Tab-separated table of C-alpha atoms in Angstrom:
chain	number	residue	atom	x	y	z
A	1	GLN	CA	-43.848	-29.941	44.281
A	2	ASN	CA	-46.840	-27.872	43.266
A	3	ALA	CA	-46.144	-25.855	46.386
A	4	LYS	CA	-42.593	-25.260	45.193
A	5	VAL	CA	-43.910	-23.963	41.861
A	6	VAL	CA	-46.201	-21.577	43.724
A	7	THR	CA	-43.371	-20.510	46.035
A	8	ALA	CA	-41.066	-19.940	43.063
A	9	PHE	CA	-43.759	-17.797	41.431
A	10	ARG	CA	-44.076	-15.661	44.571
A	11	PHE	CA	-40.325	-15.126	44.868
A	12	LYS	CA	-40.212	-14.253	41.159
A	13	GLU	CA	-42.939	-11.671	41.541
A	14	ARG	CA	-40.984	-10.033	44.363
A	15	GLY	CA	-37.813	-9.971	42.230
A	16	GLU	CA	-36.080	-12.495	44.480
A	17	TYR	CA	-34.837	-14.563	41.585
A	18	MET	CA	-32.168	-16.645	43.315
A	19	GLU	CA	-34.721	-17.899	45.851
A	20	ALA	CA	-37.185	-18.478	43.025
A	21	LEU	CA	-34.581	-20.538	41.187
A	22	GLU	CA	-33.984	-22.758	44.243
A	23	ASN	CA	-37.657	-23.664	44.258
A	24	ILE	CA	-38.343	-24.018	40.532
A	25	GLU	CA	-35.435	-26.304	39.620
A	26	PRO	CA	-36.629	-29.345	41.631
A	27	ALA	CA	-40.067	-28.933	40.051
A	28	THR	CA	-38.634	-29.352	36.530
A	29	THR	CA	-37.639	-32.954	37.299
A	30	HIS	CA	-40.492	-34.111	39.547
A	31	GLU	CA	-43.084	-36.336	37.900
A	32	LYS	CA	-46.026	-34.206	39.089
A	33	THR	CA	-44.710	-30.855	37.818
A	34	ALA	CA	-42.140	-31.590	35.075
A	35	ASP	CA	-44.839	-31.749	32.411
A	36	GLN	CA	-46.681	-28.606	33.442
A	37	GLU	CA	-46.422	-25.626	31.102
A	38	LYS	CA	-46.304	-23.126	33.935
A	39	THR	CA	-43.298	-24.845	35.542
A	40	TRP	CA	-41.229	-24.087	32.488
A	41	ARG	CA	-42.714	-20.677	31.833
A	42	TYR	CA	-41.929	-19.608	35.398
A	43	ARG	CA	-38.433	-21.084	35.039
A	44	GLY	CA	-37.942	-19.051	31.858
A	45	GLU	CA	-39.108	-15.869	33.573
A	46	ILE	CA	-36.769	-16.525	36.483
A	47	PHE	CA	-33.718	-17.001	34.278
A	48	LEU	CA	-34.711	-13.956	32.222
A	49	GLY	CA	-34.950	-11.928	35.431
A	50	LEU	CA	-31.527	-13.185	36.526
A	51	ALA	CA	-30.056	-12.164	33.174
A	52	GLN	CA	-31.606	-8.715	33.364
A	53	GLY	CA	-30.565	-8.067	36.954
A	54	GLU	CA	-27.309	-7.570	38.825
A	55	PHE	CA	-26.618	-11.128	39.881
A	56	GLU	CA	-23.340	-13.047	39.989
A	57	ILE	CA	-24.296	-15.525	37.316
A	58	ASP	CA	-23.287	-16.475	33.796
A	59	LYS	CA	-25.617	-14.166	31.899
A	60	VAL	CA	-25.194	-16.012	28.603
A	61	GLU	CA	-26.130	-19.288	30.286
A	62	ALA	CA	-29.111	-17.643	31.991
A	63	LEU	CA	-30.448	-16.332	28.678
A	64	GLU	CA	-29.918	-19.697	27.016
A	65	LYS	CA	-31.796	-21.463	29.830
A	66	ALA	CA	-34.573	-18.889	29.611
A	67	ARG	CA	-34.865	-19.575	25.880
A	68	GLU	CA	-34.935	-23.338	26.402
A	69	SER	CA	-37.559	-22.979	29.141
A	70	PHE	CA	-39.993	-20.929	27.054
A	71	VAL	CA	-39.594	-23.321	24.123
A	72	LYS	CA	-40.325	-26.254	26.459
A	73	ALA	CA	-43.345	-24.426	27.860
A	74	MET	CA	-44.730	-23.950	24.354
A	75	GLU	CA	-44.251	-27.641	23.578
A	76	LEU	CA	-46.256	-28.574	26.675
A	77	ASP	CA	-48.954	-25.970	25.992
A	78	GLN	CA	-50.810	-28.145	23.511
A	79	LYS	CA	-53.889	-25.910	23.452
A	80	ASP	CA	-51.770	-22.742	22.991
A	81	ARG	CA	-53.321	-21.068	26.029
A	82	TYR	CA	-50.107	-19.262	26.879
A	83	LYS	CA	-48.624	-19.076	23.411
A	84	ASN	CA	-48.650	-15.271	23.233
A	85	GLU	CA	-47.053	-14.943	26.664
A	86	ASN	CA	-44.270	-17.401	25.796
A	87	LEU	CA	-43.645	-15.741	22.451
A	88	ALA	CA	-43.431	-12.341	24.156
A	89	PHE	CA	-40.959	-13.705	26.687
A	90	LEU	CA	-38.872	-15.268	23.906
A	91	ASN	CA	-38.726	-11.900	22.186
A	92	GLN	CA	-37.498	-10.348	25.448
A	93	VAL	CA	-34.744	-12.974	25.559
A	94	ARG	CA	-33.823	-12.129	21.963
A	95	ILE	CA	-33.638	-8.381	22.608
A	96	GLU	CA	-31.700	-8.817	25.867
A	97	ALA	CA	-29.174	-11.123	24.185
A	98	LEU	CA	-28.626	-8.837	21.192
A	99	ASN	CA	-28.190	-5.732	23.360
A	100	ALA	CA	-25.742	-7.597	25.594
A	101	GLY	CA	-23.897	-8.744	22.475
A	102	VAL	CA	-23.477	-5.172	21.268
A	103	ASP	CA	-22.174	-4.080	24.692
A	104	ALA	CA	-19.747	-7.000	24.899
A	105	PHE	CA	-18.424	-6.396	21.371
A	106	SER	CA	-17.893	-2.699	22.141
A	107	ALA	CA	-15.975	-3.710	25.273
A	108	GLU	CA	-13.899	-6.137	23.149
A	109	GLN	CA	-15.249	-9.094	25.126
A	110	PHE	CA	-15.509	-11.064	21.915
A	111	GLU	CA	-16.182	-14.534	23.308
A	112	ASN	CA	-19.158	-13.223	25.271
A	113	ALA	CA	-20.318	-11.218	22.269
A	114	ARG	CA	-20.162	-14.341	20.099
A	115	ASP	CA	-22.331	-16.268	22.559
A	116	TYR	CA	-24.844	-13.468	23.155
A	117	PHE	CA	-25.403	-12.984	19.427
A	118	MET	CA	-25.785	-16.747	19.033
A	119	VAL	CA	-28.504	-16.845	21.693
A	120	GLY	CA	-30.184	-13.890	20.010
A	121	GLY	CA	-30.068	-15.578	16.609
A	122	GLU	CA	-31.292	-18.933	17.880
A	123	THR	CA	-34.113	-17.297	19.821
A	124	ALA	CA	-35.180	-15.436	16.689
A	125	THR	CA	-35.312	-18.797	14.915
A	126	GLN	CA	-37.737	-20.015	17.577
A	127	LEU	CA	-39.870	-16.997	16.715
A	128	GLY	CA	-39.865	-17.985	13.050
A	129	ILE	CA	-37.271	-15.384	12.033
A	130	PHE	CA	-33.816	-15.937	10.571
A	131	ASP	CA	-31.870	-13.087	12.145
A	132	THR	CA	-29.102	-12.680	9.598
A	133	LEU	CA	-27.465	-9.803	11.445
A	134	ALA	CA	-27.326	-11.712	14.743
A	135	PHE	CA	-25.476	-14.655	13.175
A	136	TYR	CA	-23.260	-12.307	11.155
A	137	ASN	CA	-22.286	-10.368	14.286
A	138	SER	CA	-21.660	-13.639	16.079
A	139	ALA	CA	-19.309	-14.627	13.251
A	140	LEU	CA	-17.444	-11.317	13.505
A	141	ALA	CA	-17.078	-11.744	17.261
A	142	ALA	CA	-15.921	-15.359	16.873
A	143	GLU	CA	-13.278	-14.243	14.394
A	144	GLN	CA	-12.052	-11.527	16.745
A	145	ALA	CA	-11.973	-14.068	19.569
A	146	GLY	CA	-9.757	-16.353	17.496
A	147	ASP	CA	-12.507	-18.979	17.241
A	148	TYR	CA	-11.944	-19.401	13.523
A	149	GLU	CA	-13.824	-22.662	12.998
A	150	LYS	CA	-16.946	-21.167	14.578
A	151	ALA	CA	-16.508	-17.983	12.565
A	152	LEU	CA	-16.379	-19.978	9.328
A	153	GLN	CA	-19.412	-22.014	10.350
A	154	LEU	CA	-21.419	-18.862	11.060
A	155	TYR	CA	-20.258	-16.979	7.952
A	156	ARG	CA	-21.258	-20.043	5.936
A	157	LYS	CA	-24.686	-20.038	7.566
A	158	VAL	CA	-25.150	-16.365	6.718
A	159	SER	CA	-23.883	-16.814	3.145
A	160	GLU	CA	-26.896	-19.009	2.419
A	161	THR	CA	-29.093	-15.906	2.709
A	162	GLU	CA	-26.937	-14.047	0.133
A	163	TYR	CA	-26.298	-11.351	2.754
A	164	LEU	CA	-23.414	-9.093	1.610
A	165	GLU	CA	-23.124	-11.339	-1.454
A	166	GLY	CA	-19.477	-11.721	-2.551
A	167	LYS	CA	-18.049	-9.769	0.387
A	168	LEU	CA	-18.937	-12.589	2.754
A	169	TYR	CA	-16.649	-14.914	0.804
A	170	LEU	CA	-13.848	-12.384	1.253
A	171	TYR	CA	-14.447	-12.477	5.012
A	172	MET	CA	-14.338	-16.274	4.984
A	173	ALA	CA	-11.176	-16.223	2.886
A	174	ASN	CA	-9.537	-13.843	5.342
A	175	VAL	CA	-10.366	-16.234	8.189
A	176	HIS	CA	-8.504	-18.951	6.273
A	177	THR	CA	-5.579	-16.529	6.008
A	178	ARG	CA	-5.588	-16.133	9.788
A	179	MET	CA	-5.559	-19.916	10.015
A	180	GLU	CA	-2.600	-20.011	7.572
A	181	ASP	CA	-4.728	-22.215	5.346
A	182	ASP	CA	-3.807	-21.343	1.750
A	183	GLU	CA	-5.875	-24.156	0.292
A	184	GLY	CA	-8.979	-23.068	2.182
A	185	TYR	CA	-8.325	-19.461	1.170
A	186	ILE	CA	-8.218	-20.057	-2.580
A	187	LYS	CA	-11.057	-22.630	-2.499
A	188	THR	CA	-13.291	-20.105	-0.737
A	189	LEU	CA	-12.464	-17.401	-3.271
A	190	GLN	CA	-13.168	-19.792	-6.125
A	191	GLU	CA	-16.458	-20.755	-4.532
A	192	GLY	CA	-17.339	-17.079	-4.217
A	193	ARG	CA	-16.368	-16.476	-7.838
A	194	LYS	CA	-18.707	-19.261	-8.888
A	195	ALA	CA	-21.575	-17.774	-6.893
A	196	TYR	CA	-20.816	-14.151	-7.873
A	197	PRO	CA	-18.857	-14.220	-11.149
A	198	ASN	CA	-19.107	-10.448	-11.625
A	199	ASP	CA	-17.750	-9.483	-8.206
A	200	ALA	CA	-14.629	-7.407	-8.939
A	201	ASP	CA	-13.207	-7.734	-5.411
A	202	LEU	CA	-13.270	-11.520	-5.569
A	203	ILE	CA	-11.470	-11.384	-8.913
A	204	ILE	CA	-8.767	-9.104	-7.495
A	205	TYR	CA	-8.281	-11.188	-4.350
A	206	GLU	CA	-7.906	-14.343	-6.383
A	207	LEU	CA	-5.529	-12.525	-8.703
A	208	ASN	CA	-3.329	-11.348	-5.837
A	209	TYR	CA	-3.144	-14.908	-4.548
A	210	TYR	CA	-1.899	-16.163	-7.918
A	211	LEU	CA	0.630	-13.331	-8.156
A	212	GLN	CA	1.990	-14.047	-4.680
A	213	LYS	CA	2.282	-17.747	-5.492
A	214	GLY	CA	3.913	-17.097	-8.861
A	215	GLN	CA	1.033	-18.766	-10.699
A	216	PHE	CA	1.225	-16.316	-13.576
A	217	GLU	CA	-0.889	-18.155	-16.117
A	218	GLU	CA	-3.819	-18.255	-13.683
A	219	ALA	CA	-3.158	-14.595	-12.891
A	220	GLU	CA	-3.233	-13.701	-16.586
A	221	SER	CA	-6.662	-15.280	-16.962
A	222	ASN	CA	-7.982	-13.441	-13.912
A	223	LEU	CA	-6.602	-10.089	-15.017
A	224	LYS	CA	-8.198	-10.320	-18.408
A	225	LEU	CA	-11.505	-11.079	-16.750
A	226	ALA	CA	-11.031	-8.215	-14.296
A	227	LEU	CA	-10.280	-5.795	-17.125
A	228	GLU	CA	-13.582	-6.696	-18.734
A	229	LYS	CA	-15.238	-5.368	-15.586
A	230	GLU	CA	-12.886	-2.399	-15.103
A	231	PRO	CA	-11.421	-1.372	-18.465
A	232	ASP	CA	-10.115	1.934	-17.056
A	233	ASN	CA	-8.199	0.447	-14.126
A	234	GLU	CA	-4.513	1.263	-14.605
A	235	GLN	CA	-3.518	-1.061	-11.747
A	236	LEU	CA	-4.962	-4.029	-13.627
A	237	TYR	CA	-3.053	-3.142	-16.808
A	238	PHE	CA	0.121	-2.729	-14.784
A	239	SER	CA	-0.386	-6.082	-13.055
A	240	LEU	CA	-0.993	-7.742	-16.393
A	241	GLY	CA	2.299	-6.238	-17.586
A	242	VAL	CA	4.064	-7.771	-14.584
A	243	VAL	CA	2.474	-11.135	-15.349
A	244	TYR	CA	3.524	-11.007	-18.997
A	245	ASP	CA	7.011	-9.928	-17.934
A	246	ASN	CA	7.289	-13.005	-15.726
A	247	LEU	CA	5.939	-15.240	-18.476
A	248	GLY	CA	8.556	-13.912	-20.895
A	249	LYS	CA	5.908	-12.312	-23.121
A	250	THR	CA	7.837	-9.101	-23.676
A	251	GLU	CA	5.677	-7.504	-26.350
A	252	GLU	CA	2.498	-8.171	-24.405
A	253	ALA	CA	4.134	-6.726	-21.284
A	254	ILE	CA	5.112	-3.558	-23.147
A	255	LYS	CA	1.555	-3.164	-24.458
A	256	SER	CA	0.070	-3.602	-20.986
A	257	TYR	CA	2.412	-1.038	-19.405
A	258	GLU	CA	1.579	1.373	-22.227
A	259	ASP	CA	-2.125	0.805	-21.616
A	260	ALA	CA	-1.619	1.636	-17.931
A	261	ILE	CA	0.150	4.880	-18.887
A	262	GLU	CA	-2.616	5.727	-21.328
A	263	VAL	CA	-5.151	5.496	-18.490
A	264	ASN	CA	-2.906	7.367	-16.027
A	265	SER	CA	-0.148	9.500	-17.532
A	266	GLU	CA	1.427	9.981	-14.079
A	267	TYR	CA	1.712	6.305	-13.193
A	268	PHE	CA	5.224	5.941	-11.769
A	269	ASP	CA	5.300	2.140	-11.541
A	270	ALA	CA	4.286	1.670	-15.180
A	271	TYR	CA	6.963	4.092	-16.434
A	272	TYR	CA	9.630	2.512	-14.274
A	273	ASN	CA	8.766	-1.069	-15.199
A	274	LEU	CA	8.575	-0.223	-18.874
A	275	GLY	CA	11.936	1.539	-18.711
A	276	ALA	CA	13.439	-1.355	-16.774
A	277	LEU	CA	12.066	-3.837	-19.305
A	278	TYR	CA	13.778	-2.053	-22.199
A	279	PHE	CA	16.929	-1.538	-20.137
A	280	ASN	CA	17.179	-5.229	-19.234
A	281	LYS	CA	16.528	-6.182	-22.834
A	282	GLY	CA	19.335	-3.811	-23.869
A	283	VAL	CA	21.713	-5.348	-21.319
A	284	GLU	CA	20.911	-8.805	-22.650
A	285	LEU	CA	21.614	-7.697	-26.242
A	286	ASN	CA	24.802	-5.931	-25.148
A	287	ASN	CA	26.069	-9.065	-23.411
A	288	LYS	CA	25.392	-11.122	-26.499
A	289	ALA	CA	27.241	-8.546	-28.644
A	290	ASN	CA	30.316	-8.874	-26.434
A	291	GLU	CA	30.494	-12.558	-27.304
A	292	ILE	CA	30.667	-11.896	-31.073
A	293	GLN	CA	34.129	-12.178	-32.641
A	294	ASP	CA	33.274	-10.750	-36.060
A	295	ASN	CA	33.729	-6.927	-35.941
A	296	LYS	CA	30.981	-6.172	-38.416
A	297	LYS	CA	28.449	-8.354	-36.647
A	298	TYR	CA	29.653	-7.016	-33.302
A	299	GLU	CA	29.012	-3.405	-34.351
A	300	ALA	CA	25.553	-4.306	-35.680
A	301	ALA	CA	24.680	-6.032	-32.402
A	302	ARG	CA	25.975	-3.098	-30.343
A	303	LYS	CA	23.870	-0.729	-32.431
A	304	GLU	CA	20.776	-2.826	-31.821
A	305	ALA	CA	21.490	-2.815	-28.066
A	306	ARG	CA	21.947	0.962	-28.084
A	307	GLU	CA	18.617	1.447	-29.839
A	308	VAL	CA	16.909	-0.535	-27.087
A	309	PHE	CA	18.722	1.480	-24.413
A	310	GLU	CA	17.444	4.630	-26.118
A	311	GLN	CA	13.911	3.240	-25.878
A	312	SER	CA	14.417	2.754	-22.149
A	313	LYS	CA	15.609	6.303	-21.545
A	314	PRO	CA	12.383	8.393	-21.752
A	315	TYR	CA	10.485	6.014	-19.471
A	316	LEU	CA	13.169	5.950	-16.787
A	317	GLU	CA	13.561	9.725	-16.975
A	318	LYS	CA	9.801	10.161	-16.616
A	319	ALA	CA	9.780	7.834	-13.629
A	320	HIS	CA	12.572	9.879	-12.038
A	321	GLN	CA	10.657	13.064	-12.790
A	322	LEU	CA	7.579	11.663	-11.044
A	323	ASP	CA	9.544	10.533	-7.985
A	324	GLY	CA	12.981	12.069	-7.649
A	325	GLU	CA	13.705	10.232	-4.396
A	326	ASP	CA	13.124	6.682	-5.591
A	327	GLY	CA	16.405	4.816	-5.909
A	328	GLY	CA	15.280	2.492	-8.677
A	329	PRO	CA	15.210	5.013	-11.537
A	330	ILE	CA	18.320	6.762	-10.201
A	331	ALA	CA	20.373	3.548	-10.231
A	332	SER	CA	19.038	2.518	-13.637
A	333	LEU	CA	19.665	5.933	-15.169
A	334	THR	CA	23.209	6.016	-13.802
A	335	GLN	CA	23.993	2.770	-15.607
A	336	LEU	CA	22.085	3.828	-18.709
A	337	TYR	CA	23.891	7.155	-19.097
A	338	ALA	CA	27.214	5.344	-18.693
A	339	LEU	CA	26.300	2.858	-21.418
A	340	LEU	CA	25.151	5.658	-23.721
A	341	ASN	CA	28.299	7.712	-22.996
A	342	GLU	CA	26.223	10.677	-21.803
A	343	THR	CA	28.934	11.927	-19.479
A	344	GLU	CA	27.215	15.027	-18.121
A	345	ASN	CA	23.972	13.201	-17.340
A	346	TYR	CA	25.945	10.318	-15.863
A	347	THR	CA	27.868	12.633	-13.524
A	348	LYS	CA	24.709	14.304	-12.227
A	349	MET	CA	22.891	11.027	-11.710
A	350	LYS	CA	25.929	9.401	-10.088
A	351	GLU	CA	26.021	12.245	-7.551
A	352	LYS	CA	22.368	11.603	-6.741
A	353	LEU	CA	23.035	7.876	-6.406
A	354	ASP	CA	26.027	8.457	-4.106
A	355	ALA	CA	24.000	10.880	-1.990
A	356	LEU	CA	21.185	8.354	-1.768
A	357	ARG	CA	23.466	5.536	-0.717
A	358	GLY	CA	25.292	7.771	1.711
A	359	GLY	CA	22.032	8.540	3.434
A	360	GLU	CA	21.098	4.899	3.863
């Protein structure tokens, strides 16, 4: 068996790695050579050479076996005679694995990229280094490969280093989305919020989840918190208006839409929603008026409804001015002008509405 170790070494030195492998493998299990440091160091060099050359082998497996071999060699080298050599070889394994990972990711070979980066990260650990980027890249590759459980495991591992801070929780949440796991999605965002309470993106993502699920009270709380961080964000004011609208808090909704307009005087959505809010309120009052039998009370109720319709008018007209092609303001204004008996305006807007519908 010692002869096989020597023969393997000679083949290795000549670059004949397959022949070297045939000789070194039996030596790793024989009682006379299995506990020799050089057996495992040579084995590591052979697998490293196979990984670096043009051989029909599993390169990931070769690098992993090279890593395992050098680690085993160091364990057997109790007097650290070859410590520097083994450490240098381990670093070669690390570099080779990371470079191969980059190439595989660029070629969209994501499963291979995942495994290469894993070998690179684990080898770095053997060198006393936590290679955050290697594990992060492995997580990205795992996600692209559809290996979502592994991606989550790796993102979680990286999150412990506080790398990318709150953004990493967004990545984990998005993996849960790919898995169609709503519970995991919101739990991850909440966990991220706890770790990074001032992260605006986490606040917004959690907010959007609540809005999509119709959980408006939770959304209200999130929006108020978000506005503390971004008091000049018109989108947040607008979203808060939508939330209040859905909660039936009309006055609060009006104030929020007005705040959005104050920040951005050209904000179409805020003008349109504010106009629609008044318009719908006017329709509700008008319908109630039609149920009144007493003429005097009826006229008073109709007057109140008209006043609300008048409040709707400037906002809907501004929305139409900002976007003359949007059908929402056109349809609303057509009805509004009819209710206000503004015949000329009604005729013009009705023509636009007919043209719009004719083009659909």
